mmCIF file of C-alpha atoms and ligand atoms in Angstrom:
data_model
loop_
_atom_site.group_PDB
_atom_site.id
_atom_site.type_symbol
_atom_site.label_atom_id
_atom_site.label_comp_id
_atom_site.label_asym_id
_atom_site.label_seq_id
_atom_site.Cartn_x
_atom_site.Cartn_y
_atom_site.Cartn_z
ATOM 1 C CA UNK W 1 4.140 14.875 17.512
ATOM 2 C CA UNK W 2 1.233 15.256 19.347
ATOM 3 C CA UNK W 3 -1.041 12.270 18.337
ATOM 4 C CA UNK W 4 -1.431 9.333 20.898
ATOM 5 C CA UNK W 5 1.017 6.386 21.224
ATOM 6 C CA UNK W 6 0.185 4.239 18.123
ATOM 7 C CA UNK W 7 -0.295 0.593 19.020
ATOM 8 C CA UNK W 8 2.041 -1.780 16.794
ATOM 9 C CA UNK W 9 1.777 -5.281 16.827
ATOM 10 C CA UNK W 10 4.833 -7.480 15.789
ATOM 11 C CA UNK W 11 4.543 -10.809 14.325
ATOM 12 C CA UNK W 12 7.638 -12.360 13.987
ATOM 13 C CA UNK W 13 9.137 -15.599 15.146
ATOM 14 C CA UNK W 14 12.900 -14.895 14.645
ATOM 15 C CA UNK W 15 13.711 -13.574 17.928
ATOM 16 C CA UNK W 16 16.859 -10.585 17.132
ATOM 17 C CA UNK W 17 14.386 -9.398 14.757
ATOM 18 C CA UNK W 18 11.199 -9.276 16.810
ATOM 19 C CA UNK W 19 14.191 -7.343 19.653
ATOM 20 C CA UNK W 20 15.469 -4.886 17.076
ATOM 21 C CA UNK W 21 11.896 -4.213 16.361
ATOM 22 C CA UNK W 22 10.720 -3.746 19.369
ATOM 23 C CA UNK W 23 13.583 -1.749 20.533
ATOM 24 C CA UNK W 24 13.519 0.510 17.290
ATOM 25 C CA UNK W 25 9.763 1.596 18.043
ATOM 26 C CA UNK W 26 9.687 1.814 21.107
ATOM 27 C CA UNK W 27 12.611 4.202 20.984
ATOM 28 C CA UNK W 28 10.457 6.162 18.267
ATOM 29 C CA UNK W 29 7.337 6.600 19.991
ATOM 30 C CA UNK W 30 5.288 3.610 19.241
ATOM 31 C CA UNK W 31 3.522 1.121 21.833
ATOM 32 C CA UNK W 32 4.833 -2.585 20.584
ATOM 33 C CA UNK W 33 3.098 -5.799 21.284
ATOM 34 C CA UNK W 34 4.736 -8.792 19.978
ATOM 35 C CA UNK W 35 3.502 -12.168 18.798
ATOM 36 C CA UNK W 36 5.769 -15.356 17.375
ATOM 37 C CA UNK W 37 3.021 -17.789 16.140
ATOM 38 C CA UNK W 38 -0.192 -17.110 13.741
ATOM 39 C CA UNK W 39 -2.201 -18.169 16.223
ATOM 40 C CA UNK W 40 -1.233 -15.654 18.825
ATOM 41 C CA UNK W 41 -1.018 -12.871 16.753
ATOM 42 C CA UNK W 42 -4.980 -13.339 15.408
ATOM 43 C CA UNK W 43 -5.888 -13.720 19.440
ATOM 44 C CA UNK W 44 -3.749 -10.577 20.310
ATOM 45 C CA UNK W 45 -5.557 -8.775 17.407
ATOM 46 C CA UNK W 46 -8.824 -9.953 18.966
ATOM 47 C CA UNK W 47 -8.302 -8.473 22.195
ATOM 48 C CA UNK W 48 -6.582 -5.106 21.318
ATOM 49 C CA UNK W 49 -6.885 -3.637 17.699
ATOM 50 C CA UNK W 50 -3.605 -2.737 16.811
ATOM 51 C CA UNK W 51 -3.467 0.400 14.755
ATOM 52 C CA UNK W 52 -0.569 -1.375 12.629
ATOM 53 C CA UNK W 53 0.568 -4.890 12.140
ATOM 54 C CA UNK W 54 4.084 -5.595 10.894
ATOM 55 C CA UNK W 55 3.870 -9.693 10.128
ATOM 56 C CA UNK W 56 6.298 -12.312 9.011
ATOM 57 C CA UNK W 57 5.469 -14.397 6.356
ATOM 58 C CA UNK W 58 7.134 -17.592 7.497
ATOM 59 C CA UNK W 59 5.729 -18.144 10.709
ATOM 60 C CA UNK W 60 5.336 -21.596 12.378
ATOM 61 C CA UNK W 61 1.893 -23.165 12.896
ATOM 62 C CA UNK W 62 -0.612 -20.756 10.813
ATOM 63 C CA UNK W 63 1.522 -18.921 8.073
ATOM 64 C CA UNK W 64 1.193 -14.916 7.914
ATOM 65 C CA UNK W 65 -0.703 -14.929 4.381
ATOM 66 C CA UNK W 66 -2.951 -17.038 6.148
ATOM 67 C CA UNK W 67 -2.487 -14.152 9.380
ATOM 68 C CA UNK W 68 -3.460 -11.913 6.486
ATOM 69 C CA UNK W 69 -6.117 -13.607 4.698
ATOM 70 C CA UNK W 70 -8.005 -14.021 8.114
ATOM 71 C CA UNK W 71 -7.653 -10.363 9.284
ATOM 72 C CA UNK W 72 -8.437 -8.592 5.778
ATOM 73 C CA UNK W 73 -11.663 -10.696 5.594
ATOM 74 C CA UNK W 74 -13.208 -9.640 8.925
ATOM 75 C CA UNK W 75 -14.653 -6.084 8.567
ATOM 76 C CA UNK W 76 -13.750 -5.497 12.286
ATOM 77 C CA UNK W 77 -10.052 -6.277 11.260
ATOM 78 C CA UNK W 78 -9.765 -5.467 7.948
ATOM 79 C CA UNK W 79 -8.825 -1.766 8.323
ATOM 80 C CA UNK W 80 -5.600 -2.302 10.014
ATOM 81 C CA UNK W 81 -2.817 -1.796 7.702
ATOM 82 C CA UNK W 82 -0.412 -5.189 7.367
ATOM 83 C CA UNK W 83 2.877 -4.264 6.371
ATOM 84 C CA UNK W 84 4.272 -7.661 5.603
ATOM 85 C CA UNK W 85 8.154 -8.572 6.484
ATOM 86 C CA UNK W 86 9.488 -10.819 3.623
ATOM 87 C CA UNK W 87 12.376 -13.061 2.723
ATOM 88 C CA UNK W 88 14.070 -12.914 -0.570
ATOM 89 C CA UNK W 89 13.060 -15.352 -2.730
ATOM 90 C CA UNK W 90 9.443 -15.000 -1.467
ATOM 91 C CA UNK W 91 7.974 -12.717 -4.528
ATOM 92 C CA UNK W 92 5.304 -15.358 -5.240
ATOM 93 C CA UNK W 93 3.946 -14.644 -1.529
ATOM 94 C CA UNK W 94 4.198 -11.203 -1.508
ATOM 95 C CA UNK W 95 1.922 -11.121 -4.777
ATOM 96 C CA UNK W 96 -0.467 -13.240 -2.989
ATOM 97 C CA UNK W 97 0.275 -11.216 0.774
ATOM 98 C CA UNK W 98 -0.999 -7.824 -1.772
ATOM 99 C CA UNK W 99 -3.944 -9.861 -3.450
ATOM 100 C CA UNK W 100 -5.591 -10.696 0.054
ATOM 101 C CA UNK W 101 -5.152 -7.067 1.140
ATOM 102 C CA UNK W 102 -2.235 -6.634 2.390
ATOM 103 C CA UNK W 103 -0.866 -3.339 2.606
ATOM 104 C CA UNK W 104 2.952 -2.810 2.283
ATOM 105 C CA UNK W 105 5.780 -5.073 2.109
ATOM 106 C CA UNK W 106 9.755 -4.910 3.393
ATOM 107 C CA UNK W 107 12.465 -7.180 2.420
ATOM 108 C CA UNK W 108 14.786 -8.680 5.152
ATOM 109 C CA UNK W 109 17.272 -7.496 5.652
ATOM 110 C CA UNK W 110 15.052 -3.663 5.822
ATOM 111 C CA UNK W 111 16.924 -0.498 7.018
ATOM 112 C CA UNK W 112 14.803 -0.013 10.723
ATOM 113 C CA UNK W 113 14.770 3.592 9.399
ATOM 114 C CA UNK W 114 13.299 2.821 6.144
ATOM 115 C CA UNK W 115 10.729 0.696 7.950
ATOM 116 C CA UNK W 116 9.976 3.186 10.476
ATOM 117 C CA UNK W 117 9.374 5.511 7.758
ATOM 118 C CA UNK W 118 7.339 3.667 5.776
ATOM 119 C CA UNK W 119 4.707 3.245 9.030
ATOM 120 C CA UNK W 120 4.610 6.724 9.774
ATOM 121 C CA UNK W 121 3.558 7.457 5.596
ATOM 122 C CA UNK W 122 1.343 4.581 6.103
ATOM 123 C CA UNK W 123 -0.213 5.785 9.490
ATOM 124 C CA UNK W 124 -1.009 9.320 8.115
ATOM 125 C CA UNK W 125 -2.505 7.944 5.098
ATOM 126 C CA UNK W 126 -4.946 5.736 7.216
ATOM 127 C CA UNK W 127 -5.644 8.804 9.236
ATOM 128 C CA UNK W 128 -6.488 11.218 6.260
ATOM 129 C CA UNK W 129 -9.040 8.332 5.507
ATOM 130 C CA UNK W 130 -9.469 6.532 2.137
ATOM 131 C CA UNK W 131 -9.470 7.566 -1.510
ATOM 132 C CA UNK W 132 -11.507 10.187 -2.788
ATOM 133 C CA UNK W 133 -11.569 10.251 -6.756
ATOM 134 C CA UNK W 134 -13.157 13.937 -6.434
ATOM 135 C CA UNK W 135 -9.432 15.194 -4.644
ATOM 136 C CA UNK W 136 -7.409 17.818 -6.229
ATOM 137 C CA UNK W 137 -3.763 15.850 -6.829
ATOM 138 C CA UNK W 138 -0.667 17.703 -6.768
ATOM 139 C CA UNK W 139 2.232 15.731 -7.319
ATOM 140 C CA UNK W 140 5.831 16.372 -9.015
ATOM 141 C CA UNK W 141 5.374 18.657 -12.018
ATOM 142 C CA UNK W 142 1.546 17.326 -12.489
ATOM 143 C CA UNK W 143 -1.810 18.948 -11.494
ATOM 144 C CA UNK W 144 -4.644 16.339 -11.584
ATOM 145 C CA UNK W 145 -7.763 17.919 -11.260
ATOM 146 C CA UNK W 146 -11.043 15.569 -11.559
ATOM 147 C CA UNK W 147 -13.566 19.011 -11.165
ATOM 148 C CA UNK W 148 -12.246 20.184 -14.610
ATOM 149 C CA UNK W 149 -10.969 16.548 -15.483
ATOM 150 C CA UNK W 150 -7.976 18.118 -16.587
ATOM 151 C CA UNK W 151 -4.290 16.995 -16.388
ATOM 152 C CA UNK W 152 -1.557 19.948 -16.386
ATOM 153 C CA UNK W 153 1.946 19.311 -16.279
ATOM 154 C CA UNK W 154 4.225 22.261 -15.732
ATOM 155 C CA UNK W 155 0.923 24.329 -16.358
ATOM 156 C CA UNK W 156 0.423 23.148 -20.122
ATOM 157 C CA UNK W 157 -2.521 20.432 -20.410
ATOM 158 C CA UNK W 158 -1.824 16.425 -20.852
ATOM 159 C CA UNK W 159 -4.677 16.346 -23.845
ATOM 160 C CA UNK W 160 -6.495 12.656 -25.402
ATOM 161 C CA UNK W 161 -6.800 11.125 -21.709
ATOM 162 C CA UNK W 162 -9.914 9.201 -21.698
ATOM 163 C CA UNK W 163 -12.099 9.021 -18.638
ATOM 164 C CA UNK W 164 -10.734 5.715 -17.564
ATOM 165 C CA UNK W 165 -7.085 6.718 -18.465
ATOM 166 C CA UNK W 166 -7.548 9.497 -16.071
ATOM 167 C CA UNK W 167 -9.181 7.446 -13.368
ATOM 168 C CA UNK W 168 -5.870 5.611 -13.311
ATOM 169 C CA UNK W 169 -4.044 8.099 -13.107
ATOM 170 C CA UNK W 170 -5.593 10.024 -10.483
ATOM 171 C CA UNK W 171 -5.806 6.896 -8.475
ATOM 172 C CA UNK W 172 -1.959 6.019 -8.643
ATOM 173 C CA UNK W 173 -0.789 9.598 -8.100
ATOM 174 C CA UNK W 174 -3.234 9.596 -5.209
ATOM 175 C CA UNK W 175 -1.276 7.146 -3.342
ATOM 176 C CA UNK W 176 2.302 8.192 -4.275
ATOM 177 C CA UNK W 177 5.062 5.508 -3.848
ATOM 178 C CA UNK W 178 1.776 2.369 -3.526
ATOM 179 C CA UNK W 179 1.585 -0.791 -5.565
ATOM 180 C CA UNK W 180 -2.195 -1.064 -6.051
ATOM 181 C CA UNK W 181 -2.756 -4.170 -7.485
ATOM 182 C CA UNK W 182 -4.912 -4.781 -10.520
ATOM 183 C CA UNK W 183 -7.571 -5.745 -8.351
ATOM 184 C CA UNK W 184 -7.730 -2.546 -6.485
ATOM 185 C CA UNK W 185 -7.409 -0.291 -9.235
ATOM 186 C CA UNK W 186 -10.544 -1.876 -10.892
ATOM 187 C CA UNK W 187 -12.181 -1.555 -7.661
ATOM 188 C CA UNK W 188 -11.568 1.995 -7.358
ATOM 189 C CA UNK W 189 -11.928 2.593 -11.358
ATOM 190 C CA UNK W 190 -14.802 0.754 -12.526
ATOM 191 C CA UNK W 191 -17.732 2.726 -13.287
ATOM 192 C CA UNK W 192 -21.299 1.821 -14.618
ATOM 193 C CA UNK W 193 -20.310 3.058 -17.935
ATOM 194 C CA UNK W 194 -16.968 1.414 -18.122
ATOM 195 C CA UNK W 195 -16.162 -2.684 -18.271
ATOM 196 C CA UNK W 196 -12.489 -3.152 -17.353
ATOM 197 C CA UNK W 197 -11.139 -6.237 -17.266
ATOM 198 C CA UNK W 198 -7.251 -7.423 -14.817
ATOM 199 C CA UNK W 199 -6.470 -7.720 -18.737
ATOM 200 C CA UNK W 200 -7.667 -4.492 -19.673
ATOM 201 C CA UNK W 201 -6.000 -2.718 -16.951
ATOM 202 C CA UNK W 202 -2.693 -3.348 -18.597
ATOM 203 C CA UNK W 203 -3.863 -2.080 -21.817
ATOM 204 C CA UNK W 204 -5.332 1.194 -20.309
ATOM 205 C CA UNK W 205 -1.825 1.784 -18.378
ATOM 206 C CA UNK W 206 0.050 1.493 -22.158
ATOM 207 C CA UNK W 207 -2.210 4.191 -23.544
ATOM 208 C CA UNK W 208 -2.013 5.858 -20.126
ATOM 209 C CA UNK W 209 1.995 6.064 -20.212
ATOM 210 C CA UNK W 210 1.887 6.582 -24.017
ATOM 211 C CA UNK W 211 -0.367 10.535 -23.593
ATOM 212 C CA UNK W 212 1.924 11.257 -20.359
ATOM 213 C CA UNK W 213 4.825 10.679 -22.881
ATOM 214 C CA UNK W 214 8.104 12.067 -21.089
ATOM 215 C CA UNK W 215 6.439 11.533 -17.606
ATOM 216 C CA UNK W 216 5.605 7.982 -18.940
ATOM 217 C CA UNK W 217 8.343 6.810 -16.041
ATOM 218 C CA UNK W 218 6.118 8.638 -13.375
ATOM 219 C CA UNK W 219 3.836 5.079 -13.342
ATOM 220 C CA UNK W 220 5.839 1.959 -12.880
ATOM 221 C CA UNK W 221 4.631 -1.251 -13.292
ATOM 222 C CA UNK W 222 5.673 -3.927 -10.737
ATOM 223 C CA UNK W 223 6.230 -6.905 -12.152
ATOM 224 C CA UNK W 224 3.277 -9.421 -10.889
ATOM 225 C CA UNK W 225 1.790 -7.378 -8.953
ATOM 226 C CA UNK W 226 0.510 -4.141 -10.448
ATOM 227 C CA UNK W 227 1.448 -0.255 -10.587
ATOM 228 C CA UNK W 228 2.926 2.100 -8.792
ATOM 229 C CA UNK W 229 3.025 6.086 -9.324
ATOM 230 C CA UNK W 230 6.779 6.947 -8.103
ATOM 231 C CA UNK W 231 6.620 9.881 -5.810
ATOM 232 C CA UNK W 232 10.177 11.044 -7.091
HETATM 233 CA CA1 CA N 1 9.958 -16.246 10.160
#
């Protein structure tokens, strides 16, 4: 590929992971700096912007939501995508880890491939910059087009969607294989003509799900968190 090294940083206190991370991306092409404590990993962010941060929750000293919390709430740092590494057993964090802006999470023990994989999706999608409601979706048997606010699936037209139904949808199935959280869906939904509510965001995803009727399964809700279009 013929894009620059991307810079990685590691946060992770467990030593034969932080090694079997570093060795993994290295071997595929990335540049890896490594921190073990909170503290160090906010300083190394401070000194080189890291186009990626992979971070432990459990860390000694400052924990990584708190890693997290910090970085998403400084507009210098809070473009950098935080893929968080997570225990199991730690769902209540990761809701919280998504909720302060975190981007992505893996469960220990994660396949290195799966991982890997998930940062190069993750990279790319940084790179082709953020969401545009006004883009053209494509995706499985559906055509979402916002011009002619129109949904077709296999050609024949999804018909009843309301405005905000179809704001949801086009959001999701813009960011195939994402849990957006309630939070960011409203953010990327709300208009000046529409009040949504967290509560009402539920409520719009049952009528949502109910007009896509066989595809209903295309959105999946994630329990806690929020809702996911599955990209297959
Ligand atoms: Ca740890």
């Amino acid at each position: 590929m013929a894009d620059a090294k991307k810079h990685i940083l590691i946060v992770e206190d467990e030593n034969d992971v932080l090694e079997l991370l570093r060795f993994n991306l290295t071997k595929e092409g990335f540049s890896v700096t490594t921190a073990t404590r909170g503290e160090d990993a906010l300083k190394a962010v401070g000194q080189k912007r890291p186009d990626l941060i992979l971070l432990d929750l459990m860390l000694p000293g400052i924990s990584g939501l708190e890693v997290c919390r910090q970085l998403k709430k400084e507009p210098r740092t809070s473009g950098i995508p935080i893929v968080m590494l997570t225990a199991k057993g730690e769902e209540a964090d990761i809701v919280v880890g998504l909720e302060v802006g975190a981007d992505d999470y893996v469960t220990k023990p994660f396949s290195v491939k799966v991982l890997v994989s998930r940062i190069r999706v993750i990279l790319r999608r940084q790179h082709s910059s953020s969401y545009d409601p006004k883009t053209e979706v494509h995706i499985r048997d559906l055509e979402i087009s916002p011009s002619r606010f129109q949904v077709l699936a296999k050609g024949k037209a999804i018909e009843g969607l309301t405005l905000t139904e179809f704001r949801l949808l086009h959001l999701l199935a813009s960011r195939p294989g994402w849990v957006l959280n309630r939070q960011q869906i409203l953010d990327a939904v709300r208009g000046e003509d529409v009040a949504v509510t967290e509560r009402a965001v539920d409520v719009q995803m049952v009528g949502l799900r109910k007009k896509l009727g066989a595809r209903a399964d295309y959105i999946e809700a994630v329990r806690g968190v929020g809702y996911r279009f599955k990209d297959a």
